[in-house]
Coordinates of C-alpha atoms in Angstrom, one line a residue:
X1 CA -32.9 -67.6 -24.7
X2 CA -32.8 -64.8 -27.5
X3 CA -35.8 -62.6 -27.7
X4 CA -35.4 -61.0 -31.2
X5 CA -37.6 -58.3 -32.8
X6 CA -40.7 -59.4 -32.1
X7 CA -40.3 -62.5 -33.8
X8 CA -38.4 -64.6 -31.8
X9 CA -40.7 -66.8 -29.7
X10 CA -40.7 -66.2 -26.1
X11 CA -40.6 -68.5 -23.5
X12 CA -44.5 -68.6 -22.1
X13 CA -44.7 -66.9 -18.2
X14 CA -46.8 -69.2 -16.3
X15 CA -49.1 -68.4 -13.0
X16 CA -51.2 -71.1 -11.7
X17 CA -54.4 -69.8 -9.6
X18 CA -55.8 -72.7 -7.5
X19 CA -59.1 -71.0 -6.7
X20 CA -60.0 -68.1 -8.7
X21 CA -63.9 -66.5 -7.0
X22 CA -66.2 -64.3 -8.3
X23 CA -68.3 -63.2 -11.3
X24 CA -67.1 -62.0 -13.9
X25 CA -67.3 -58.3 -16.2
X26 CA -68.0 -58.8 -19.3
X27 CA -67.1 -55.9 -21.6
X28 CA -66.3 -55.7 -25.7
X29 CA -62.5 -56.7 -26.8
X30 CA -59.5 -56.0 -29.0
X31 CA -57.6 -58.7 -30.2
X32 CA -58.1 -62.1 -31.9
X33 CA -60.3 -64.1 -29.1
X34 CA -60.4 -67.9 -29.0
X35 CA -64.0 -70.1 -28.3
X36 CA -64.2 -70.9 -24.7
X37 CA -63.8 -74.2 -24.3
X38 CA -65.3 -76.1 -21.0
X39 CA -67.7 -79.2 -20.2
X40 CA -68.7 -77.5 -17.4
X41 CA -71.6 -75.2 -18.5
X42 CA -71.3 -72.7 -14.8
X43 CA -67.3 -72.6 -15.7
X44 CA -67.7 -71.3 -19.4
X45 CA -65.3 -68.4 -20.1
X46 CA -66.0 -66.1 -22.8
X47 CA -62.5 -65.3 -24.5
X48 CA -63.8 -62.2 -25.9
X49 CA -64.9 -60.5 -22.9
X50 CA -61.7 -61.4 -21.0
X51 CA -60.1 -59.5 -24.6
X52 CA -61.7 -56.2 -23.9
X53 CA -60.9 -56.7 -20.0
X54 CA -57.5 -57.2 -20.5
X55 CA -56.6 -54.5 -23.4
X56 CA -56.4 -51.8 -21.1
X57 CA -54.0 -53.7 -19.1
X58 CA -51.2 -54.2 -21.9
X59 CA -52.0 -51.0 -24.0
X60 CA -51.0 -49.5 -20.0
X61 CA -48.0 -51.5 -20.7
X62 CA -47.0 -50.1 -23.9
X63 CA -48.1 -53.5 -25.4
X64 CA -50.6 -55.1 -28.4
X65 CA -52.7 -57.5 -27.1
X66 CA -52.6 -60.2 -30.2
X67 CA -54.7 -63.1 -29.0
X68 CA -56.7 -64.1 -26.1
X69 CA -57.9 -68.5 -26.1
X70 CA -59.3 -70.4 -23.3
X71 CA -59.2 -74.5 -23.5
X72 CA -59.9 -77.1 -20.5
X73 CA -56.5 -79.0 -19.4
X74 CA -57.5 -81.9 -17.0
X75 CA -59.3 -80.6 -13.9
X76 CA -58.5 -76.3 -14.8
X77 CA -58.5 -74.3 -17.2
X78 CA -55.2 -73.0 -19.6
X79 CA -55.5 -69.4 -20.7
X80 CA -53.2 -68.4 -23.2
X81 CA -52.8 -64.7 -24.0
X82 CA -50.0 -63.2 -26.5
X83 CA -48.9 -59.7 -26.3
X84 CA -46.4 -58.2 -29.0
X85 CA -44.6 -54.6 -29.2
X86 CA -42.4 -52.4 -31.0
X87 CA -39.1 -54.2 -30.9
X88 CA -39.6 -57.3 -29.4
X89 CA -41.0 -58.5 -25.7
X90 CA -38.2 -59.8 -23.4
X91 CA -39.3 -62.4 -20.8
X92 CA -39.1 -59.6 -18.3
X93 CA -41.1 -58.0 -20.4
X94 CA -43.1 -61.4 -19.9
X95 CA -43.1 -61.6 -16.3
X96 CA -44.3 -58.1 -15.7
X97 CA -47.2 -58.1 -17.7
X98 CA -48.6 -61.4 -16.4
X99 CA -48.5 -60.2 -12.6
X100 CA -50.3 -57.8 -14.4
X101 CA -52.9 -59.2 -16.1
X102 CA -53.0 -62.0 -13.1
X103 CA -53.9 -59.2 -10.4
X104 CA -56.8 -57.8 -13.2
X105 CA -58.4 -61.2 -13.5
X106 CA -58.3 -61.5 -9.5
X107 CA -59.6 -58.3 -9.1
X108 CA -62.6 -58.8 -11.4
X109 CA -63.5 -62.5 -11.0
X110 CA -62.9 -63.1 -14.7
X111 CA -62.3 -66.7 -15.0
X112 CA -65.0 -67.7 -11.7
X113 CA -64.6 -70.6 -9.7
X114 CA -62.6 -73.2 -11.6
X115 CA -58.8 -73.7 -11.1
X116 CA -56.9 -72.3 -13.7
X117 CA -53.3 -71.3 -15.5
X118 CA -52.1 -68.3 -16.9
X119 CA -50.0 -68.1 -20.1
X120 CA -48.5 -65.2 -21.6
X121 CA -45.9 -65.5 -24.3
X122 CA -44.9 -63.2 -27.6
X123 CA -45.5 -64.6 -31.1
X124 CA -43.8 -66.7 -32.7
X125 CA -42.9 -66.7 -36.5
X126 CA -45.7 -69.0 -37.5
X127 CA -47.9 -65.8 -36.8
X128 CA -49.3 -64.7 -39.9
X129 CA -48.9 -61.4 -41.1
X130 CA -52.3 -60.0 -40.9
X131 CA -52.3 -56.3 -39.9
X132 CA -50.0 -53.2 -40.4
X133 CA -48.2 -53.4 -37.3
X134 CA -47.5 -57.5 -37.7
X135 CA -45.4 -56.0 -41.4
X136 CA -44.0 -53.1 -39.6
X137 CA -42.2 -55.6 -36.9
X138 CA -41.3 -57.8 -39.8
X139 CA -39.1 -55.1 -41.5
X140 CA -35.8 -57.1 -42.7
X141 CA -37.1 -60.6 -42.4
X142 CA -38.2 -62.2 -45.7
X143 CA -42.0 -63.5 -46.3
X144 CA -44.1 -65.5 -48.3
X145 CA -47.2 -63.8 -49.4
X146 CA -50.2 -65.0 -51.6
X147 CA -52.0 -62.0 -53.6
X148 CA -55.4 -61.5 -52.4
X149 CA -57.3 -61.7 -55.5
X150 CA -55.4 -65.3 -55.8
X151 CA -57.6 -66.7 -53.3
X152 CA -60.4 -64.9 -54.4
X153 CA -61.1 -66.9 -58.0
X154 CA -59.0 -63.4 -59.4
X155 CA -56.6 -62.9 -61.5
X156 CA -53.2 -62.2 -60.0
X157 CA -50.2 -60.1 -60.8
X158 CA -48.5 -61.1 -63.9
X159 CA -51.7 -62.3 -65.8
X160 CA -51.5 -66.0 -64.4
X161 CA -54.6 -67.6 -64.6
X162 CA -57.2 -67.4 -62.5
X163 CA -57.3 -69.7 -59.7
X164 CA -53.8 -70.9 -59.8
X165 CA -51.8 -70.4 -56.6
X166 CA -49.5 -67.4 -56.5
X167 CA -47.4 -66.2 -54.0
X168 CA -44.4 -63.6 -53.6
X169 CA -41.6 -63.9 -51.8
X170 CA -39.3 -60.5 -50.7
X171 CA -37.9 -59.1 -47.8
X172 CA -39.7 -56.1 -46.0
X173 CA -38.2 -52.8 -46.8
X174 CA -41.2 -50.5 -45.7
X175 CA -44.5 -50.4 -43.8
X176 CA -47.1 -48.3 -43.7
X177 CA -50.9 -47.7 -42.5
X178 CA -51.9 -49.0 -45.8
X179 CA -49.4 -51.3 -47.9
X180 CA -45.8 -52.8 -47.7
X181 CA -42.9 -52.4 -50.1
X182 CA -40.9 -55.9 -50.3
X183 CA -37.9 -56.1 -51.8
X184 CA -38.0 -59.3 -54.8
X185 CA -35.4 -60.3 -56.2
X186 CA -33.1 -56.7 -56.3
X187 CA -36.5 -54.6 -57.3
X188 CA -38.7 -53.1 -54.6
X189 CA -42.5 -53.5 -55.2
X190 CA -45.3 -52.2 -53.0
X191 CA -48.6 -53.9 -52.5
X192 CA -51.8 -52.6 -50.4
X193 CA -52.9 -54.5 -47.8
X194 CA -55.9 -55.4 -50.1
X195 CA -53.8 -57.2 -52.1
X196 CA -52.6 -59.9 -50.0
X197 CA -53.5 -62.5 -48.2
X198 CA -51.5 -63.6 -44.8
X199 CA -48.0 -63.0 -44.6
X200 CA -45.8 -66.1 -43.3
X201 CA -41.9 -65.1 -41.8
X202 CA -39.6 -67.5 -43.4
X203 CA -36.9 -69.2 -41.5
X204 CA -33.5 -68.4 -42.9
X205 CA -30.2 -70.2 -41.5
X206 CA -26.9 -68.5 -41.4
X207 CA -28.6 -65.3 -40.9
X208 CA -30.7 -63.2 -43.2
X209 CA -29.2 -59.9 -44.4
X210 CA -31.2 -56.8 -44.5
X211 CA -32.7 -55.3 -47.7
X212 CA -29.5 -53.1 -48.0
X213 CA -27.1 -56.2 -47.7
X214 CA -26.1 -55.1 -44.1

């Protein structure tokens, strides 16, 4: 399977634990954290504490740690972590980090007594485009952003009324700390961050050229 730059969805490395013991550290986290979900109130996980406890692990790793859920499957638990970095994660990439992250939540008791399975996988192009680093790895690939002030009852570029959907549509030329310059139909135009709401990848068949027609 293909792993492309950092868009590409990676196939999921799984690690079953049968019998996972001990309490676990709860500490503050990076990272987008999912509820925990159990019907069994001494088997509750809080997603957000296993964030900060696993951030150190795939920062070490030269990683982002991008989301951290917890759900019940049948008689264990499935937790699903998804890492991202600069140029893509390869499933070796894949299998490293969750020995890695495995051997942490041993160590530390994190998810207590219940059964339960590991998932790590890289995001796929449904991810929205939230943060500077999700429009840096989307440099080249073409998106579908709404303005901001849109969705906020304001009135968008253009001096369309207020309240009426409005979205742009460009390919990522630049990146930075605190905007993006996209590349609409043959003129470059750079928006803050401010300005837009989530960023969507789109899908392009055949193979989508790069802002400079290569």
């Amino acid at each position: 399977m293909q792993v492309g730059p950092g868009h590409t969805q990676s196939r999921p490395g799984r690690v079953t634990k049968p019998d996972v013991r001990g309490g676990g550290r709860s500490q503050g986290g990076r990272g987008e954290a999912g509820s925990g979900d159990s019907r069994n109130g001494s088997s509750q996980v809080d997603a957000e504490a296993l964030a900060g406890l696993l951030s150190p692990v795939v920062d070490a790793a030269g990683m982002d740690l991008e989301s951290v859920r917890v759900s019940v499957a049948g008689r264990r638990r499935l937790l699903r972590v998804v890492v991202d970095a600069d140029g893509g994660v390869s499933l070796d990439d894949i299998a490293e980090i969750s020995r890695e992250i495995s051997n942490c939540l041993d160590k530390n008791g994190a998810m207590g007594e219940t059964p339960y399975t590991l998932e790590v996988s890289s995001p796929g192009v449904e991810r929205p485009l939230t943060e500077p680093r999700h429009w840096r790895r989307a440099m080249g690939r073409l998106v579908s952003v709404p303005l901001a002030s849109v969705a906020d009852g304001g009135r968008p570029h253009g001096g369309t009324a207020p309240g009426r959907p409005a979205t742009v549509t460009g390919r990522v030329v630049a990146a930075a700390e605190h905007g993006v310059t996209l590349d609409v139909d043959g003129q470059r135009r750079r928006f803050a961050y401010t300005e837009l709401g989530p960023g969507k990848v789109q899908v392009e068949f055949g193979g989508g050229g790069s802002p400079d027609g290569h």
